[in-house]
XYZ file of C-alpha atoms in Angstrom:
685
model
C 113.841 71.458 -146.340
C 112.935 71.013 -149.980
C 109.182 71.347 -150.510
C 107.599 68.319 -152.021
C 106.792 68.887 -155.627
C 103.613 68.133 -157.526
C 104.187 64.982 -159.694
C 102.556 66.688 -162.668
C 105.447 69.228 -162.631
C 107.909 66.372 -163.115
C 110.552 68.296 -161.126
C 112.095 67.164 -157.842
C 115.278 68.514 -156.162
C 116.350 70.157 -159.416
C 115.948 67.013 -161.445
C 113.480 66.376 -164.245
C 111.799 63.087 -163.362
C 111.729 60.480 -166.067
C 108.733 58.240 -166.784
C 109.390 55.564 -164.184
C 110.188 58.107 -161.486
C 107.001 59.995 -162.257
C 105.016 56.805 -161.953
C 106.705 55.885 -158.700
C 106.076 59.354 -157.211
C 102.448 59.276 -158.233
C 102.008 55.836 -156.511
C 103.652 57.164 -153.344
C 101.337 60.216 -153.244
C 98.448 57.787 -153.863
C 99.222 55.788 -150.677
C 100.610 52.738 -152.413
C 103.632 50.521 -151.785
C 106.075 50.553 -154.666
C 108.304 47.748 -156.169
C 110.804 49.258 -158.546
C 113.386 47.336 -160.546
C 115.929 49.455 -162.510
C 119.644 49.312 -163.404
C 122.318 50.697 -161.216
C 122.667 54.477 -161.640
C 119.296 55.017 -163.213
C 117.866 57.118 -160.355
C 116.218 54.744 -157.968
C 117.468 56.700 -154.990
C 115.467 59.763 -156.155
C 112.351 57.704 -155.665
C 113.342 56.773 -152.172
C 114.057 60.451 -151.468
C 110.599 61.434 -152.745
C 108.964 58.888 -150.180
C 111.165 60.185 -147.388
C 110.200 63.765 -148.081
C 106.560 62.960 -148.181
C 106.847 61.216 -144.789
C 108.822 64.100 -143.144
C 106.487 66.708 -144.685
C 103.511 64.961 -143.091
C 105.281 64.931 -139.664
C 106.017 61.158 -139.804
C 109.221 59.146 -140.074
C 110.999 57.083 -142.709
C 113.472 54.182 -142.522
C 116.037 53.350 -145.120
C 117.478 49.814 -144.881
C 120.466 48.382 -146.768
C 122.042 45.006 -146.946
C 125.553 46.097 -145.934
C 126.938 48.462 -143.237
C 129.209 50.330 -145.733
C 126.216 51.245 -147.768
C 124.338 52.317 -144.670
C 127.156 54.548 -143.674
C 127.406 56.109 -147.173
C 123.614 56.743 -147.238
C 123.799 58.381 -143.856
C 126.537 60.807 -144.998
C 124.631 61.541 -148.309
C 121.339 62.303 -146.509
C 123.054 64.299 -143.803
C 124.863 66.348 -146.481
C 121.413 67.059 -148.089
C 120.359 68.622 -144.782
C 117.961 65.866 -143.575
C 117.451 64.943 -139.850
C 118.992 61.579 -140.153
C 120.114 58.751 -137.786
C 122.114 55.546 -138.159
C 121.764 52.114 -136.708
C 124.062 49.313 -137.906
C 125.005 47.303 -134.955
C 128.451 48.927 -134.995
C 126.984 52.372 -134.662
C 123.921 54.033 -133.248
C 123.654 57.680 -133.932
C 120.473 59.783 -133.373
C 118.153 56.833 -133.641
C 115.083 58.867 -133.207
C 115.692 61.083 -136.251
C 112.950 61.641 -138.857
C 114.946 59.412 -141.237
C 116.762 56.467 -139.887
C 119.325 54.521 -141.868
C 119.767 50.802 -140.718
C 120.758 47.418 -141.858
C 117.691 45.147 -142.699
C 118.550 42.842 -139.762
C 118.265 45.785 -137.331
C 114.705 46.563 -138.744
C 113.616 43.002 -138.641
C 114.788 42.615 -135.023
C 112.950 45.713 -134.016
C 109.780 44.531 -135.685
C 109.712 41.657 -133.256
C 111.178 43.283 -130.204
C 109.242 46.578 -130.161
C 106.799 47.075 -133.041
C 105.366 50.124 -131.186
C 108.496 52.116 -132.049
C 107.113 52.219 -135.696
C 103.816 53.792 -134.818
C 104.864 57.082 -136.509
C 106.797 55.465 -139.439
C 105.250 56.050 -142.873
C 107.709 54.417 -145.170
C 110.416 51.771 -145.085
C 112.787 51.797 -148.068
C 114.245 48.447 -148.853
C 117.347 48.994 -150.909
C 118.572 45.984 -152.894
C 115.387 43.966 -152.242
C 116.612 41.150 -154.461
C 118.759 40.158 -151.332
C 115.635 38.200 -150.380
C 117.185 35.605 -152.583
C 120.457 35.331 -150.445
C 120.729 31.860 -149.021
C 122.034 32.946 -145.580
C 120.235 36.283 -145.029
C 117.246 36.399 -147.441
C 114.733 35.337 -144.868
C 115.321 38.618 -143.073
C 113.697 40.635 -145.913
C 110.928 38.220 -146.181
C 110.058 38.229 -142.414
C 110.192 42.047 -142.462
C 107.562 42.327 -145.285
C 105.336 39.739 -143.618
C 105.447 40.913 -139.953
C 105.948 44.752 -140.199
C 103.075 46.785 -138.758
C 100.272 46.976 -141.120
C 100.265 50.791 -141.525
C 103.892 50.869 -142.716
C 104.305 51.245 -146.410
C 107.334 49.877 -148.388
C 109.352 51.244 -151.252
C 111.344 48.239 -152.484
C 114.203 48.996 -154.826
C 116.201 46.470 -156.855
C 118.268 45.826 -159.929
C 116.581 43.574 -162.569
C 114.341 40.886 -161.147
C 113.317 38.129 -163.619
C 110.069 37.137 -161.756
C 109.180 40.739 -160.860
C 105.369 40.256 -161.361
C 105.317 37.059 -159.217
C 107.311 38.789 -156.483
C 105.036 41.876 -156.745
C 101.911 39.780 -156.471
C 103.188 38.149 -153.306
C 103.992 41.595 -151.809
C 100.516 42.735 -152.734
C 99.015 39.794 -150.853
C 101.295 40.378 -147.828
C 100.588 44.023 -147.296
C 97.223 45.832 -146.944
C 98.065 48.750 -149.267
C 97.986 48.593 -153.132
C 101.188 47.942 -154.779
C 102.656 49.600 -157.882
C 105.110 47.411 -159.769
C 107.511 49.417 -162.002
C 110.281 48.025 -164.229
C 112.798 50.267 -166.060
C 115.387 48.479 -168.191
C 117.389 51.270 -169.790
C 120.832 51.985 -168.257
C 121.862 55.698 -168.181
C 125.259 54.515 -169.525
C 124.897 51.367 -171.735
C 127.259 48.432 -171.357
C 129.330 46.792 -174.111
C 130.133 43.268 -173.304
C 133.296 41.606 -174.677
C 135.248 38.414 -174.090
C 138.913 37.685 -174.041
C 140.912 34.520 -174.772
C 144.654 34.542 -175.405
C 144.277 32.645 -178.709
C 141.534 35.016 -179.992
C 142.190 38.345 -178.236
C 139.143 40.526 -177.509
C 135.993 39.596 -179.313
C 132.229 39.853 -179.215
C 129.862 36.976 -178.408
C 128.792 36.732 -181.985
C 132.465 35.884 -182.840
C 132.512 32.954 -180.406
C 132.757 30.337 -183.187
C 135.731 32.082 -184.693
C 137.356 32.166 -181.243
C 136.794 28.426 -180.898
C 138.445 27.915 -184.235
C 141.461 29.992 -183.425
C 141.866 28.165 -180.047
C 141.715 24.821 -181.835
C 144.396 25.946 -184.300
C 146.552 26.977 -181.435
C 146.148 23.647 -179.746
C 147.026 21.836 -182.971
C 150.094 24.073 -183.449
C 151.190 23.399 -179.897
C 150.823 19.671 -180.479
C 153.008 19.841 -183.654
C 155.645 21.748 -181.793
C 155.701 19.159 -178.979
C 154.159 21.508 -176.405
C 157.302 23.718 -176.386
C 155.319 26.945 -176.410
C 152.955 26.115 -173.524
C 152.919 24.672 -170.156
C 150.260 23.866 -167.628
C 151.779 25.591 -164.689
C 149.179 27.222 -162.497
C 149.454 30.982 -162.511
C 147.554 31.615 -159.317
C 148.467 31.235 -155.766
C 145.514 29.457 -154.155
C 146.133 29.744 -150.464
C 142.949 30.293 -148.726
C 140.766 29.217 -151.577
C 138.301 26.266 -151.448
C 138.377 23.993 -154.397
C 140.746 23.773 -157.311
C 140.286 26.166 -160.061
C 143.315 25.565 -162.188
C 142.649 22.032 -163.356
C 143.556 21.883 -167.035
C 144.257 25.627 -167.502
C 146.680 26.362 -170.201
C 149.184 29.254 -170.118
C 151.514 30.666 -172.545
C 155.173 31.194 -171.753
C 155.713 34.948 -171.745
C 153.200 37.636 -170.661
C 150.252 36.158 -168.803
C 146.903 36.476 -170.651
C 145.551 39.123 -168.311
C 148.665 41.128 -168.668
C 148.156 41.087 -172.453
C 144.529 42.293 -171.892
C 145.560 45.058 -169.421
C 148.307 46.205 -171.794
C 145.706 46.648 -174.469
C 143.227 48.447 -172.241
C 145.913 50.868 -170.919
C 147.083 51.593 -174.467
C 143.539 52.396 -175.532
C 143.174 54.553 -172.445
C 140.073 52.627 -171.204
C 140.832 53.592 -167.586
C 139.977 53.370 -164.754
C 139.551 49.667 -164.531
C 137.826 47.545 -161.851
C 139.424 44.070 -162.106
C 137.312 41.492 -160.310
C 138.997 38.477 -158.727
C 137.325 35.886 -156.536
C 140.360 35.518 -154.287
C 141.698 37.996 -151.832
C 145.162 36.706 -152.374
C 144.801 37.069 -156.055
C 143.848 40.748 -155.689
C 147.054 41.337 -153.862
C 149.303 39.288 -156.171
C 147.920 40.999 -159.277
C 148.309 44.475 -157.730
C 151.886 43.762 -156.910
C 152.642 42.466 -160.420
C 151.265 45.590 -161.980
C 153.124 48.149 -159.900
C 155.631 48.543 -162.774
C 152.858 50.374 -164.726
C 153.084 54.117 -164.524
C 149.530 55.015 -164.952
C 149.701 58.621 -163.438
C 151.585 61.613 -164.794
C 153.607 63.921 -162.573
C 150.653 66.237 -161.864
C 148.373 63.320 -160.990
C 150.977 61.862 -158.739
C 151.177 65.176 -156.820
C 147.404 65.305 -156.613
C 147.260 61.810 -155.225
C 150.100 62.418 -152.716
C 148.183 65.430 -151.455
C 144.811 63.622 -151.292
C 146.422 60.776 -149.420
C 148.036 63.214 -146.903
C 144.684 64.870 -146.400
C 143.003 61.457 -145.770
C 145.726 60.584 -143.236
C 145.286 63.802 -141.408
C 141.469 63.345 -141.325
C 141.720 59.837 -139.913
C 144.752 60.503 -137.788
C 146.945 57.864 -139.511
C 150.716 57.591 -139.298
C 152.050 56.198 -142.561
C 155.515 55.711 -141.052
C 154.105 53.380 -138.327
C 151.803 51.467 -140.739
C 153.645 49.388 -143.432
C 150.331 48.360 -145.002
C 149.296 51.977 -145.394
C 152.678 52.717 -146.803
C 152.152 49.943 -149.374
C 148.773 51.449 -150.348
C 150.482 54.724 -151.080
C 153.309 53.101 -153.011
C 150.851 51.251 -155.202
C 148.532 54.230 -155.506
C 151.370 56.534 -156.784
C 151.644 54.128 -159.716
C 147.808 54.306 -160.220
C 147.256 50.739 -158.834
C 145.589 49.219 -155.777
C 143.648 46.331 -154.271
C 140.518 46.135 -152.133
C 138.891 43.162 -150.311
C 136.981 42.348 -147.074
C 140.112 40.998 -145.402
C 141.696 44.460 -145.269
C 141.329 46.621 -142.105
C 138.209 48.896 -142.456
C 140.481 52.030 -142.378
C 142.616 50.728 -145.159
C 139.570 50.006 -147.270
C 138.238 53.455 -146.588
C 141.522 54.971 -147.834
C 141.464 52.892 -150.971
C 137.840 53.800 -151.593
C 138.530 57.535 -151.307
C 141.542 57.347 -153.573
C 139.374 55.433 -156.197
C 136.523 57.862 -155.927
C 138.970 60.793 -156.746
C 139.532 59.102 -160.230
C 143.266 59.032 -159.587
C 143.430 55.245 -158.845
C 143.365 53.773 -162.414
C 143.582 50.083 -161.850
C 141.935 48.427 -158.830
C 141.961 44.658 -158.261
C 139.011 43.774 -156.088
C 136.563 41.140 -154.948
C 132.884 41.217 -155.584
C 132.105 43.037 -152.311
C 133.208 46.157 -153.962
C 130.133 45.992 -156.205
C 127.574 45.689 -153.361
C 125.670 48.909 -153.299
C 128.610 51.394 -152.974
C 128.541 53.725 -155.903
C 132.091 53.669 -157.329
C 131.914 53.206 -161.070
C 134.760 52.838 -163.547
C 135.286 53.073 -167.301
C 135.904 49.355 -167.664
C 135.163 46.158 -165.548
C 137.234 43.005 -166.090
C 136.347 39.485 -164.796
C 139.449 37.358 -164.007
C 137.144 34.286 -163.924
C 133.576 33.447 -164.593
C 133.530 30.670 -162.014
C 133.691 30.966 -158.264
C 133.302 28.818 -155.204
C 129.563 28.687 -154.212
C 130.112 27.159 -150.756
C 130.119 23.597 -152.136
C 132.060 23.624 -155.488
C 133.438 25.768 -158.194
C 130.692 26.751 -160.573
C 129.766 29.555 -162.988
C 128.476 32.599 -161.168
C 124.833 33.604 -161.472
C 123.898 36.210 -164.080
C 122.708 38.420 -161.315
C 126.150 38.492 -159.671
C 127.776 39.041 -163.028
C 125.527 41.991 -163.773
C 125.965 43.381 -160.258
C 129.711 43.730 -160.916
C 129.388 44.567 -164.655
C 127.137 47.414 -163.557
C 130.092 49.238 -162.139
C 131.380 49.971 -165.638
C 130.449 53.227 -167.215
C 130.437 56.612 -165.440
C 127.492 58.742 -165.872
C 128.409 62.143 -167.555
C 131.901 60.786 -168.467
C 131.497 57.731 -170.605
C 129.280 57.063 -173.553
C 129.298 53.351 -172.647
C 130.782 51.115 -170.033
C 133.128 48.296 -171.231
C 132.843 44.882 -169.578
C 135.392 42.159 -170.478
C 135.467 38.442 -169.171
C 138.704 36.465 -169.452
C 137.923 33.043 -170.693
C 139.579 29.765 -169.696
C 139.774 27.130 -172.384
C 136.706 25.250 -171.056
C 134.729 28.474 -170.975
C 134.690 28.634 -174.684
C 132.494 25.523 -174.632
C 130.653 25.627 -171.272
C 130.334 29.118 -169.943
C 126.716 30.533 -170.020
C 127.919 33.566 -171.966
C 124.581 34.276 -173.690
C 122.880 34.524 -170.289
C 125.383 36.997 -169.079
C 125.279 39.211 -172.130
C 121.433 39.140 -172.511
C 120.908 40.763 -169.129
C 118.448 38.073 -168.182
C 118.908 37.162 -164.538
C 117.721 34.207 -162.458
C 114.309 34.538 -160.723
C 114.542 35.292 -156.951
C 113.578 32.348 -154.709
C 112.243 32.394 -151.213
C 114.854 31.576 -148.415
C 112.169 31.465 -145.675
C 113.902 30.010 -142.648
C 112.811 31.171 -139.238
C 115.530 31.475 -136.619
C 115.090 30.266 -133.030
C 114.852 33.893 -131.885
C 112.149 34.646 -134.455
C 110.238 31.468 -133.442
C 110.293 32.571 -129.804
C 109.043 36.072 -130.739
C 106.176 34.641 -132.924
C 105.285 32.030 -130.289
C 104.939 34.884 -127.725
C 102.427 36.512 -129.997
C 100.744 33.698 -131.794
C 101.378 30.501 -129.901
C 101.173 27.363 -131.962
C 99.500 29.581 -134.597
C 102.989 30.441 -135.758
C 102.760 27.239 -137.882
C 100.754 29.287 -140.272
C 103.646 31.725 -140.737
C 104.801 29.577 -143.697
C 101.493 30.143 -145.426
C 102.262 33.863 -145.603
C 105.795 33.365 -146.956
C 107.017 33.882 -150.515
C 108.023 30.160 -150.457
C 104.314 29.184 -150.052
C 103.301 31.613 -152.766
C 105.878 30.202 -155.260
C 104.674 26.684 -154.422
C 101.261 27.618 -155.772
C 102.535 27.047 -159.295
C 103.008 23.244 -158.552
C 100.287 20.535 -158.269
C 98.004 20.270 -155.265
C 100.030 17.241 -154.154
C 103.315 19.142 -154.391
C 101.923 22.175 -152.573
C 100.577 20.086 -149.756
C 103.915 18.259 -149.484
C 105.900 21.452 -149.227
C 103.500 22.968 -146.759
C 103.629 19.884 -144.602
C 107.389 19.795 -144.696
C 107.681 23.465 -143.750
C 105.265 23.050 -140.839
C 107.073 19.898 -139.700
C 110.412 21.757 -139.672
C 108.759 24.565 -137.581
C 107.084 22.101 -135.254
C 110.415 20.249 -134.797
C 112.176 23.494 -133.845
C 109.381 24.207 -131.341
C 109.843 20.777 -129.794
C 113.589 21.354 -129.616
C 112.997 24.621 -127.727
C 110.587 22.747 -125.402
C 113.165 20.009 -124.815
C 115.885 22.606 -124.110
C 113.722 24.507 -121.622
C 112.957 27.544 -123.721
C 109.246 26.870 -124.054
C 106.748 25.308 -121.617
C 103.056 24.663 -121.358
C 102.661 28.095 -119.906
C 104.463 29.734 -122.752
C 107.941 31.348 -123.059
C 110.240 30.337 -120.203
C 113.143 32.305 -118.759
C 115.643 30.930 -121.246
C 113.376 31.817 -124.114
C 112.845 35.335 -122.767
C 116.544 35.974 -122.819
C 116.982 34.341 -126.312
C 114.253 36.536 -127.657
C 116.320 39.694 -126.854
C 119.520 38.530 -128.457
C 119.864 38.678 -132.200
C 122.399 36.304 -133.671
C 123.857 33.309 -131.743
C 121.020 33.722 -129.321
C 120.952 30.107 -128.349
C 124.749 29.908 -127.618
C 124.616 33.024 -125.495
C 121.548 31.854 -123.554
C 123.200 28.472 -122.852
C 126.341 30.216 -121.508
C 124.196 32.586 -119.321
C 122.069 29.736 -117.831
C 124.938 27.459 -117.527
C 126.726 29.901 -115.374
C 129.796 29.602 -117.558
C 130.342 33.368 -117.860
C 130.106 34.122 -114.137
C 133.573 33.247 -113.257
C 135.340 34.768 -116.325
C 137.514 37.941 -116.309
C 137.159 40.488 -119.021
C 139.797 38.879 -121.264
C 138.116 35.523 -121.153
C 134.783 37.173 -121.957
C 136.114 38.832 -124.982
C 137.621 35.594 -126.185
C 134.420 33.654 -125.584
C 132.162 36.063 -127.473
C 134.591 36.190 -130.362
C 134.706 32.372 -130.478
C 130.875 32.145 -130.842
C 131.220 34.208 -134.008
C 134.502 33.111 -135.593
C 134.600 30.317 -138.153
C 137.900 29.123 -139.423
C 138.222 29.490 -143.112
C 140.723 26.742 -143.455
C 141.367 23.520 -141.681
C 141.571 23.902 -137.877
C 140.166 22.187 -134.806
C 137.234 24.492 -133.669
C 137.212 22.787 -130.390
C 140.840 23.264 -129.542
C 140.516 25.253 -126.267
C 143.467 23.711 -124.531
C 145.671 26.857 -124.824
C 143.224 28.784 -122.590
C 142.285 26.170 -120.078
C 139.214 24.406 -118.812
C 137.055 27.500 -118.866
C 136.958 27.433 -122.596
C 136.095 23.784 -122.554
C 133.147 24.495 -120.319
C 131.914 27.064 -122.956
C 131.931 24.410 -125.594
C 130.274 21.917 -123.386
C 127.523 24.386 -122.550
C 126.726 25.000 -126.193
C 126.954 21.245 -126.925
C 123.959 20.625 -124.609
C 121.611 22.301 -127.088
C 123.390 20.686 -130.079
C 122.799 17.290 -128.613
C 119.113 18.046 -128.350
C 119.106 19.146 -132.053
C 120.752 15.944 -133.035
C 118.218 13.904 -131.087
C 115.559 15.694 -133.268
C 117.475 14.831 -136.492
C 118.587 18.402 -137.212
C 121.110 18.295 -140.140
C 122.695 21.635 -139.395
C 122.828 22.302 -135.689
C 123.882 25.590 -134.151
C 127.513 26.625 -134.412
C 130.004 25.473 -131.792
C 132.556 27.963 -130.437
C 135.666 28.178 -132.678
C 138.829 29.024 -130.704
C 141.046 29.563 -133.749
C 141.719 33.206 -132.982
C 141.528 32.949 -129.067
C 145.247 33.906 -128.717
C 144.774 36.873 -130.906
C 141.753 38.208 -129.046
C 143.440 37.539 -125.712
C 146.409 39.514 -126.786
C 144.317 42.376 -128.058
C 142.223 42.604 -124.918
C 145.515 42.888 -122.888
C 146.577 45.841 -125.022
C 148.299 44.152 -127.900
C 149.132 45.769 -131.175
C 147.412 45.464 -134.561
C 150.442 43.584 -135.876
C 150.025 41.042 -133.023
C 146.308 40.778 -133.720
C 146.876 39.769 -137.387
C 149.887 37.517 -136.666
C 148.219 35.522 -133.937
C 144.918 35.287 -135.661
C 146.356 33.348 -138.728
C 143.638 35.065 -140.738
C 143.100 38.450 -142.487
C 143.046 41.399 -140.121
C 139.785 42.691 -141.632
C 138.073 39.376 -140.574
C 139.260 39.785 -137.007
C 138.008 43.431 -136.936
C 134.596 42.232 -138.121
C 134.471 39.480 -135.472
C 135.476 41.831 -132.607
C 132.886 44.412 -133.637
C 130.203 41.690 -133.718
C 131.312 40.501 -130.334
C 131.063 44.018 -128.936
C 127.492 44.259 -130.377
C 126.616 40.924 -128.764
C 128.070 41.894 -125.369
C 126.060 45.043 -125.460
C 122.925 43.055 -126.045
C 123.715 40.714 -123.236
C 124.552 43.726 -121.010
C 120.988 45.052 -121.630
C 119.472 41.621 -120.583
C 121.674 41.580 -117.385
C 120.563 44.983 -116.078
C 119.942 43.498 -112.630
C 123.020 41.291 -112.573
C 125.509 44.082 -111.899
C 128.739 42.056 -111.532
C 128.763 40.237 -114.815
C 127.317 43.325 -116.454
C 130.246 45.550 -115.234
C 132.708 43.017 -116.442
C 131.068 42.925 -119.901
C 131.356 46.771 -119.931
C 135.010 46.499 -119.122
C 135.567 43.832 -121.697
C 134.022 46.132 -124.365
C 136.225 48.972 -123.338
C 139.334 46.663 -123.456
C 138.711 45.643 -127.044
C 136.824 48.573 -128.620
C 140.006 50.688 -129.363
C 142.079 51.789 -132.361
C 141.034 49.989 -135.549
C 138.117 48.185 -133.796
C 136.372 51.451 -132.782
C 133.870 51.849 -135.595
C 132.312 54.945 -134.158
C 135.586 56.780 -133.994
C 136.461 55.945 -137.509
C 133.068 57.032 -138.749
C 133.201 60.302 -136.937
C 136.578 61.190 -138.179
C 135.513 60.499 -141.766
């Protein structure tokens, strides 16, 4: 093991520490918490490694959390390769969980804080990678709850990209944790970014040339009008199947090469490869990759190298190209230097594409924003197909933080003097897009998303009783409210407490809480993380008792699945009355929520992929799984892996109820095979 250096020497693991790393290391040695904001690739991980080595050297443990499983897996491999005693806990996988360093998703850590805080008695540091995820609408509360309720002796090293309200956030952490906090901000990227814009009427230009671009665009419109519109049409370029909202309203396209083709031609000619081309549609990634297969971006030697690498990957993962047409397509595109990557792909197919891209042989990759989340795979150039995306309600311009997260993939350290970022503009973007905000690097402030789940409320009630109403007072939401007037602060506090009290009353009405404390339903729900109420209702309603292993698999998948497009989530007729009983059991709790005026009650079962899951549990093929699901295969894999995780949790709760427990074990075995088996894929890789 590497011996911990003295900070004064400014050397660690063969690296000369820069100023912000020295400052962070000194704070760690001084017993402080650290909040560090620095650009991607600037060396934040070295600070985390410094904290880890200090913990291990003193005979204690460290935990490294990340927001996505893929990043957790990557960190596990990185630290294992460095010779550390490392474990992994992601829900999909649990490997050597008692190791000196344990990598886990943030949800796993938060859940453990409530379930068994004693397990952290010898933990010195928790590293929170991507701490700005606290601003995530759906998941942000997990980071906040972890910081508030983690055992008091645990220290935190919080890492992030740029945070606008860094001092405000740091002051809240300092109030929430007993140790002193060192707030560090480093703004210099190791590879600077050059931001450019592209419009078919103006070509590639800088933001300072926007007025000229508008003028050229206006002249083009006038010319088009004089020519009677013969040179232009309003035909939509994109296929929008699966997208929510209409993006193409009023978009103008030239007859001839599409605008993005013109841009790519220029980038290829100027040898500004490899390129990450970001789309906000899975289908669009696939369409564009197919349309660009005619490009020959690899020479003969590179094609031979790629073929050899591809063959090695297939041998490692025991893949049969002849039996997998999608894998064959990946190879065909890759031999031209092109590919696509999105969350709808099977995990093993994504893995293959990622490894090809890492080699530098894949020159043009069309991908969604998920590629930019944590995984370190930079390119020479990043291109944005659009600056607007669907935010869950409507099409709107993306946040500057999201733009910079993706833009940050441009520029390879040690290879490029700068990274090039180009945004393709629609006509209306010339007038309305917040271009200055994107190019300035100024991001939005992070905002509290504090929102306690039923499971968390039950855990806190067990420890604090009605005192859990004070939990809001410790939140970042309450801290941020301090900037308002006394009247506004009181109003927000009262509203938050009323929401909590309402949920407590719902749990009382539903039989989870009583005058004597946590009731049997509540004790079960405490131990299940995610869809805890739905599962508890099924258990206590006796609905699962008569199910065979295939019905169990279908039911747990239905609790998780949510149709992306129009479908009837309650359509259980194909599988009989048993499925209707599942929906009715969950509806009992929903009805209680509605009586208490809850606007967004818990999710009903969605049977949209029931036929696919039933087929798979009976031994069906991957092709059948994708065909019957009517959705992307990668989504089905994610649902099945989550269903397995949930069934394992229920199995632990049912240790004394052997019959249902055994059937759950059998259901897990029936579906945890081939592409679903996350552990097998991980171990092969």
